[in-house]
Coordinates of C-alpha atoms in Angstrom, one line a residue:
M1 CA -6.3 34.5 7.4
K2 CA -6.6 35.2 3.7
L3 CA -5.0 32.9 1.1
S4 CA -5.5 32.1 -2.5
K5 CA -7.8 29.3 -3.5
R6 CA -4.9 27.0 -4.1
G7 CA -3.3 28.1 -0.9
L8 CA -6.4 27.3 1.1
A9 CA -6.9 24.0 -0.6
T10 CA -3.3 22.9 0.2
A11 CA -3.5 24.2 3.8
S12 CA -6.7 22.2 4.4
N13 CA -5.2 19.0 2.9
K14 CA -2.9 17.6 5.7
G15 CA -2.4 14.2 4.1
G16 CA 1.3 14.2 4.6
S17 CA 1.4 15.6 8.2
L18 CA 1.4 12.2 9.9
L19 CA 4.6 11.3 8.2
W20 CA 6.4 14.4 9.5
E21 CA 4.9 13.8 13.0
V22 CA 6.4 10.4 13.0
T23 CA 9.8 11.5 11.8
A24 CA 9.9 14.1 14.6
N25 CA 9.3 11.4 17.2
L26 CA 11.2 8.3 16.2
W27 CA 11.7 5.3 18.5
S28 CA 15.2 4.7 20.0
A29 CA 16.7 3.3 23.1
T30 CA 16.3 6.7 24.8
N31 CA 12.8 7.4 23.3
T32 CA 10.9 4.1 23.8
L33 CA 7.6 5.8 23.3
G34 CA 8.5 7.1 19.8
Y35 CA 7.3 5.6 16.5
V36 CA 9.1 2.8 14.8
S37 CA 9.0 4.0 11.2
L38 CA 8.9 1.4 8.4
G39 CA 7.0 3.8 6.2
M40 CA 9.6 6.2 4.7
A41 CA 11.8 4.9 1.8
E42 CA 15.1 5.8 3.3
N43 CA 18.2 3.6 3.3
V44 CA 20.4 4.0 6.4
L45 CA 22.4 0.8 5.8
M46 CA 25.5 2.4 4.4
Q47 CA 25.5 5.8 6.1
D48 CA 28.7 5.2 8.0
E49 CA 30.7 4.5 4.8
L50 CA 29.2 7.5 3.0
L51 CA 29.8 9.8 6.0
K52 CA 33.4 8.7 6.2
H53 CA 33.9 9.5 2.5
F54 CA 32.4 12.9 2.9
T55 CA 34.5 13.6 6.0
D56 CA 37.7 12.5 4.3
N57 CA 37.2 14.2 1.0
T58 CA 35.2 17.4 1.5
A59 CA 37.7 20.2 1.0
L60 CA 35.6 23.1 0.0
R61 CA 36.5 25.8 -2.5
S62 CA 35.3 29.3 -2.2
Q63 CA 33.2 28.8 -5.3
A64 CA 30.9 26.7 -3.1
F65 CA 29.6 29.9 -1.6
T66 CA 28.5 31.3 -5.0
Y67 CA 25.9 30.5 -7.7
G68 CA 28.7 28.6 -9.4
D69 CA 28.1 27.6 -13.0
G70 CA 24.4 28.5 -13.0
T71 CA 21.1 27.1 -12.0
T72 CA 21.4 23.6 -13.6
G73 CA 24.4 22.2 -11.7
S74 CA 28.2 22.6 -11.9
K75 CA 30.2 21.5 -14.9
R76 CA 32.2 19.3 -12.6
L77 CA 29.2 17.5 -11.2
K78 CA 27.6 16.9 -14.6
L79 CA 30.9 15.4 -15.9
A80 CA 31.1 13.2 -12.8
L81 CA 27.5 12.1 -13.2
A82 CA 27.9 11.4 -16.9
R83 CA 30.8 9.2 -16.1
F84 CA 28.8 7.4 -13.4
L85 CA 25.9 6.8 -15.7
N86 CA 28.2 5.6 -18.5
R87 CA 29.8 3.1 -16.2
N88 CA 26.6 1.8 -14.5
F89 CA 23.5 2.3 -16.8
N90 CA 24.9 0.8 -20.0
P91 CA 23.7 3.6 -22.2
H92 CA 23.3 2.9 -25.9
R93 CA 24.7 6.3 -26.5
E94 CA 27.3 7.8 -24.2
V95 CA 25.9 10.3 -21.8
E96 CA 27.4 13.8 -22.1
S97 CA 27.3 16.6 -19.5
T98 CA 25.1 18.6 -21.9
H99 CA 22.5 15.9 -21.6
I100 CA 22.0 16.6 -17.8
T101 CA 20.2 19.1 -15.7
I102 CA 20.8 18.9 -12.0
T103 CA 17.9 19.6 -9.5
N104 CA 17.4 19.5 -5.8
G105 CA 16.0 16.0 -5.8
C106 CA 14.0 13.7 -8.2
S107 CA 10.6 15.1 -7.3
A108 CA 11.8 18.5 -8.5
A109 CA 13.2 16.8 -11.7
I110 CA 9.8 15.1 -12.5
E111 CA 7.9 18.3 -11.7
H112 CA 10.1 20.3 -14.0
I113 CA 9.6 17.8 -16.9
A114 CA 5.9 17.9 -16.3
W115 CA 6.0 21.7 -16.5
A116 CA 8.1 21.7 -19.6
V117 CA 6.3 19.0 -21.7
G118 CA 2.7 19.3 -20.4
D119 CA 0.3 22.2 -20.6
N120 CA -2.2 23.2 -18.0
G121 CA -4.7 20.4 -17.4
D122 CA -2.7 17.7 -19.2
G123 CA -2.5 14.3 -17.7
F124 CA 0.3 11.7 -17.3
L125 CA -0.4 8.0 -17.3
I126 CA 0.9 6.0 -14.4
S127 CA 0.0 2.3 -13.7
R128 CA -1.4 1.2 -10.3
P129 CA 0.0 0.9 -7.7
F130 CA 2.4 3.9 -7.8
F131 CA 4.6 5.9 -5.5
R132 CA 2.1 8.1 -3.7
A133 CA 4.1 11.4 -4.0
F134 CA 3.7 11.3 -7.7
I135 CA 0.2 12.9 -7.3
P136 CA 1.4 16.1 -5.7
T137 CA 4.5 16.1 -7.8
F138 CA 2.4 16.5 -10.9
G139 CA -0.5 18.4 -9.4
L140 CA 0.4 20.6 -6.4
R141 CA 2.3 23.4 -8.2
V142 CA 2.2 22.3 -11.8
D143 CA -1.3 22.2 -13.2
T144 CA -1.1 18.7 -14.6
S145 CA -2.4 15.5 -13.1
V146 CA -1.8 11.8 -12.7
V147 CA -4.2 9.6 -14.8
Q148 CA -4.2 6.2 -13.1
V149 CA -3.9 3.1 -15.3
P150 CA -5.7 0.1 -13.7
C151 CA -4.1 -3.3 -14.4
H152 CA -7.2 -5.4 -13.5
G153 CA -5.1 -8.4 -12.5
I154 CA -2.6 -8.1 -15.4
D155 CA 1.0 -8.2 -14.4
P156 CA 2.0 -4.5 -14.5
F157 CA 5.5 -5.5 -15.8
C158 CA 4.4 -7.7 -18.8
V159 CA 3.9 -6.6 -22.3
D160 CA 0.1 -7.1 -22.1
V161 CA -0.1 -4.1 -19.7
V162 CA 0.3 -1.8 -22.7
G163 CA -3.3 -2.6 -23.6
Q164 CA -4.3 -1.0 -20.3
Y165 CA -2.4 2.1 -21.1
E166 CA -4.1 2.3 -24.5
A167 CA -7.6 1.8 -23.0
T168 CA -7.0 4.5 -20.3
L169 CA -5.6 6.9 -22.9
Q170 CA -8.8 6.5 -25.1
E171 CA -11.0 6.9 -22.0
A172 CA -9.2 10.2 -21.2
K173 CA -9.5 11.4 -24.7
A174 CA -13.2 10.7 -24.7
Q175 CA -13.5 12.9 -21.6
G176 CA -11.6 15.7 -23.3
K177 CA -8.4 15.1 -21.3
N178 CA -5.2 15.5 -23.1
I179 CA -2.4 13.1 -22.2
A180 CA 1.1 14.5 -22.4
G181 CA 3.1 11.4 -21.4
I182 CA 3.6 8.4 -19.2
L183 CA 5.7 8.0 -16.1
L184 CA 7.5 4.7 -15.2
C185 CA 9.1 4.0 -11.9
N186 CA 11.9 1.5 -12.8
P187 CA 12.8 -0.2 -10.5
H188 CA 9.3 0.0 -9.1
N189 CA 8.1 1.7 -6.0
P190 CA 6.2 0.0 -4.1
L191 CA 6.5 -3.4 -5.9
G192 CA 10.2 -3.7 -5.9
H193 CA 10.4 -5.2 -9.5
C194 CA 12.3 -4.1 -12.6
Y195 CA 10.7 -3.7 -16.0
P196 CA 11.8 -6.3 -18.6
K197 CA 13.3 -4.8 -21.7
D198 CA 10.5 -6.2 -23.9
T199 CA 7.9 -4.2 -21.9
L200 CA 10.0 -1.1 -22.0
V201 CA 10.2 -1.4 -25.8
R202 CA 6.4 -1.9 -26.1
L203 CA 5.8 1.2 -23.9
M204 CA 8.2 3.2 -26.1
E205 CA 6.2 2.1 -29.2
F206 CA 3.0 3.1 -27.5
C207 CA 4.5 6.6 -26.7
Q208 CA 5.7 6.9 -30.3
K209 CA 2.2 6.0 -31.6
H210 CA 0.6 8.7 -29.6
Q211 CA 3.5 11.2 -29.4
L212 CA 3.7 11.0 -25.7
H213 CA 6.8 11.8 -23.5
L214 CA 8.2 8.9 -21.6
I215 CA 9.6 9.8 -18.2
S216 CA 11.5 7.0 -16.5
D217 CA 12.2 7.5 -12.8
E218 CA 15.2 5.3 -12.2
V219 CA 16.1 6.5 -8.7
Y220 CA 16.5 2.9 -7.4
A221 CA 18.6 1.8 -10.4
M222 CA 21.6 0.6 -8.4
S223 CA 19.6 -0.7 -5.4
T224 CA 19.0 -4.2 -6.9
W225 CA 20.2 -7.6 -5.8
T226 CA 19.9 -11.2 -6.8
Q227 CA 17.6 -13.7 -5.1
D228 CA 16.9 -16.2 -7.8
E229 CA 19.1 -15.8 -10.9
S230 CA 16.7 -17.9 -13.0
Q231 CA 13.7 -15.6 -12.2
D232 CA 15.1 -12.2 -11.3
T233 CA 14.5 -9.5 -13.9
P234 CA 17.7 -7.4 -14.1
F235 CA 17.5 -3.6 -14.2
T236 CA 17.3 -2.2 -17.8
S237 CA 17.6 1.6 -18.1
C238 CA 15.7 3.3 -20.8
L239 CA 19.1 4.9 -21.7
S240 CA 20.4 1.5 -22.7
I241 CA 17.8 0.8 -25.4
D242 CA 18.5 1.6 -29.0
S243 CA 15.5 3.8 -29.8
R244 CA 15.9 3.6 -33.6
G245 CA 12.7 2.4 -35.2
I246 CA 11.0 2.4 -31.8
I247 CA 10.5 6.0 -30.6
D248 CA 11.7 9.5 -31.3
P249 CA 14.5 9.8 -28.8
S250 CA 13.6 13.4 -27.9
L251 CA 10.5 11.9 -26.1
I252 CA 12.7 9.9 -23.6
H253 CA 13.7 11.5 -20.3
V254 CA 15.4 9.7 -17.4
V255 CA 15.4 10.8 -13.8
W256 CA 18.1 9.7 -11.3
G257 CA 19.4 11.1 -8.0
V258 CA 21.4 10.2 -4.9
S259 CA 18.5 9.8 -2.5
K260 CA 18.1 6.1 -2.8
D261 CA 21.2 4.5 -4.3
F262 CA 23.4 6.5 -2.0
G263 CA 21.1 6.7 1.0
S264 CA 21.0 10.5 0.9
N265 CA 17.3 11.7 0.9
G266 CA 18.4 14.8 2.8
I267 CA 21.2 15.9 0.4
R268 CA 18.7 16.8 -2.3
M269 CA 20.5 16.1 -5.5
G270 CA 18.6 14.8 -8.5
S271 CA 19.0 15.0 -12.3
I272 CA 17.2 14.9 -15.6
I273 CA 19.0 13.0 -18.3
S274 CA 17.5 13.8 -21.8
Q275 CA 20.0 13.0 -24.6
N276 CA 18.0 14.3 -27.6
N277 CA 16.0 17.2 -26.4
S278 CA 18.2 20.3 -25.9
L279 CA 15.1 22.5 -25.9
L280 CA 14.0 20.8 -22.6
H281 CA 17.3 21.7 -21.0
D282 CA 17.1 25.2 -22.3
A283 CA 13.6 25.6 -21.0
L284 CA 14.7 24.6 -17.5
V285 CA 17.6 27.1 -17.2
P286 CA 15.3 29.8 -15.7
A287 CA 12.9 27.4 -14.0
A288 CA 15.8 25.6 -12.3
L289 CA 16.4 28.7 -10.2
Y290 CA 13.7 27.3 -8.0
S291 CA 15.3 23.9 -7.7
M292 CA 19.0 24.5 -7.6
C293 CA 21.1 21.9 -5.9
S294 CA 23.1 23.3 -3.0
S295 CA 26.7 24.0 -4.0
L296 CA 27.8 22.0 -0.9
A297 CA 25.8 19.0 -2.1
D298 CA 27.1 19.5 -5.7
H299 CA 30.7 19.6 -4.5
A300 CA 30.3 16.6 -2.1
F301 CA 28.8 14.3 -4.6
A302 CA 31.1 15.3 -7.4
N303 CA 33.8 14.0 -5.0
V304 CA 31.9 10.8 -4.5
L305 CA 31.1 10.1 -8.2
E306 CA 34.6 10.8 -9.3
D307 CA 35.9 8.0 -7.0
D308 CA 35.3 4.9 -9.2
T309 CA 36.9 2.4 -6.8
W310 CA 35.0 3.6 -3.8
V311 CA 31.7 3.8 -5.7
D312 CA 32.0 0.2 -7.0
S313 CA 32.7 -1.1 -3.5
Y314 CA 29.9 1.0 -2.0
L315 CA 27.3 -0.3 -4.5
A316 CA 28.3 -3.9 -4.0
K317 CA 28.1 -3.7 -0.2
N318 CA 24.8 -1.8 -0.4
R319 CA 23.3 -4.5 -2.6
A320 CA 24.5 -7.2 -0.2
K321 CA 22.9 -5.5 2.8
L322 CA 19.7 -4.9 1.0
A323 CA 19.5 -8.6 0.0
E324 CA 20.2 -9.6 3.6
H325 CA 17.4 -7.4 5.0
Y326 CA 15.0 -8.4 2.2
K327 CA 15.6 -12.1 3.1
L328 CA 14.9 -11.3 6.8
I329 CA 11.6 -9.6 6.1
A330 CA 10.5 -12.1 3.6
S331 CA 11.2 -14.9 6.0
W332 CA 9.2 -13.0 8.7
A333 CA 6.3 -12.8 6.3
K334 CA 6.4 -16.5 5.5
E335 CA 6.7 -17.4 9.2
H336 CA 3.5 -15.5 10.0
N337 CA 1.7 -16.6 6.9
I338 CA 1.5 -13.1 5.5
C339 CA 0.9 -12.8 1.8
Y340 CA 3.5 -10.6 0.0
A341 CA 4.5 -9.8 -3.6
K342 CA 7.0 -12.4 -4.7
G343 CA 10.0 -11.8 -6.9
S344 CA 11.2 -8.5 -5.5
N345 CA 14.8 -7.8 -6.2
A346 CA 15.0 -4.0 -6.0
G347 CA 14.2 -1.1 -3.7
F348 CA 13.8 -0.9 0.0
F349 CA 10.3 -2.4 0.6
L350 CA 8.1 -5.4 0.7
W351 CA 4.5 -5.2 -0.5
V352 CA 2.4 -7.2 2.0
N353 CA -1.2 -7.9 2.6
L354 CA -1.7 -7.2 6.3
G355 CA -5.4 -6.8 5.8
E356 CA -5.8 -10.4 4.9
A357 CA -3.7 -11.5 7.9
Y358 CA -5.8 -9.3 10.2
L359 CA -9.0 -10.8 8.9
R360 CA -7.9 -14.3 9.8
N361 CA -7.9 -13.3 13.4
H362 CA -10.9 -11.0 13.1
P363 CA -13.4 -12.6 10.7
E364 CA -16.1 -10.3 11.9
Q365 CA -14.5 -7.4 10.2
E366 CA -15.2 -6.4 6.6
L367 CA -12.5 -6.6 4.0
L368 CA -12.9 -3.0 2.8
Q369 CA -12.6 -1.7 6.4
A370 CA -9.6 -3.9 7.3
E371 CA -7.0 -1.6 5.8
N372 CA -8.1 1.4 7.8
Q373 CA -8.5 -0.8 10.9
V374 CA -5.0 -2.2 10.6
M375 CA -3.5 1.3 10.1
Q376 CA -5.1 2.5 13.3
L377 CA -3.9 -0.5 15.2
M378 CA -0.4 0.1 13.9
L379 CA -0.4 3.6 15.1
Q380 CA -1.6 2.5 18.5
Q381 CA 1.4 0.2 18.6
R382 CA 3.5 3.2 17.6
V383 CA 4.7 1.7 14.3
F384 CA 4.3 3.6 11.1
I385 CA 3.8 1.9 7.7
A386 CA 2.4 3.1 4.4
P387 CA -1.2 1.9 3.5
G388 CA -1.9 0.7 0.0
E389 CA -4.7 3.1 -0.5
S390 CA -2.3 6.0 -0.7
F391 CA -0.4 4.1 -3.5
G392 CA -3.5 3.5 -5.6
A393 CA -3.6 -0.2 -4.8
E394 CA -6.4 -1.9 -6.7
S395 CA -7.4 -4.1 -3.8
S396 CA -7.7 -3.4 -0.1
G397 CA -5.4 -4.6 2.7
W398 CA -1.9 -4.0 1.1
F399 CA 0.9 -2.1 2.8
R400 CA 4.5 -1.1 1.9
L401 CA 7.0 -2.1 4.6
V402 CA 10.4 -0.5 4.4
F403 CA 13.3 -2.8 5.4
S404 CA 16.3 -0.6 4.7
V405 CA 16.5 0.5 8.4
D406 CA 19.0 -0.8 11.0
K407 CA 18.3 -4.4 12.0
I408 CA 17.3 -3.6 15.6
T409 CA 14.7 -1.1 14.4
L410 CA 13.4 -3.5 11.7
L411 CA 13.0 -6.3 14.2
E412 CA 11.2 -4.0 16.7
G413 CA 8.9 -2.8 14.0
L414 CA 8.0 -6.3 12.8
T415 CA 7.3 -7.4 16.4
R416 CA 4.9 -4.5 16.8
I417 CA 3.2 -5.3 13.6
I418 CA 2.4 -8.9 14.7
K419 CA 1.1 -7.5 18.0
A420 CA -1.2 -5.2 16.2
L421 CA -2.6 -8.0 13.9
Q422 CA -3.4 -10.1 16.9

């Protein structure tokens, strides 16, 4: 079976196959031998409300069967999305429809930006830990790469972390590696924190100094809640910062989509918001042919985003449910003396050290082997979670647990985890 070199390399790397094996065999009342999945960042908590809105409002026009307004999304959807962003992201400059390119998901949006602003072989700085899919997003089809920024114990959200970006940049340069930009995930996956405004400004200044593009993945922007008002860091969009005297605004690109905030991973609708780089949008017109959002998805979410009253109610209920499930899983971790990253107030996940908990019951095991051992035990218990190694965690034993599943599934998964640790 003959393939190209890249085809062969990809075919032999089956790193993501377990995830799809799990999703094809999920636990339920009628499939008790299936996997309980707490490993995929999907939010099912508001699906009934969203489905009702779709059912009640999706009256298709014949244009939905055509290419519509072109490869980068319909005029109607861009207007509706601009309105949504202006109402919810507090942009310093009002977002206009011409600032937006629509894609079939945020991964496609980031890949397109990497293709348009990076040359073959260029790198993009990303601090550890990071969302594991960023590596293939930059490297699988676009010949760029993730350059990992170690934090070495420094809080990845504080201003001091900029020094780590600087050190990693200089190391890359010394090795002959060109750096085209940095990628932030704000709110952060897997840590569930928001970047403070001061840190965002310092990172913008860093990008200006080295003429790097700043890509801000803000796909969890509206999936935030309040735990402790005195300590929670609110979400600050890069769109909301006045860039004058800080950074050339043509270097700032924000990514957002409906996968997370609207619990619609399968709809495949993402966007690139770049307010001062029309050349980027021009470059993506032909490239976007390969990432066009379905006309059905385009139409359905234009309906959603135009309904301000419903959207406001939906987002408020979603935040309340996420907070409830976060409280449940954090209480579970405390009850079982499992170390977890404190202060999360965004996203769908808890960052927990199951390796440490396992070693308390099995002191004969070695720390570096504990993570792999725990993962195998979880699979034996038919529960799927995401290991920290795949997120570039700087220490062993950490896992990302997704809590935005229905409560019955969540409790079943947490019970199986404790069984595995014993």
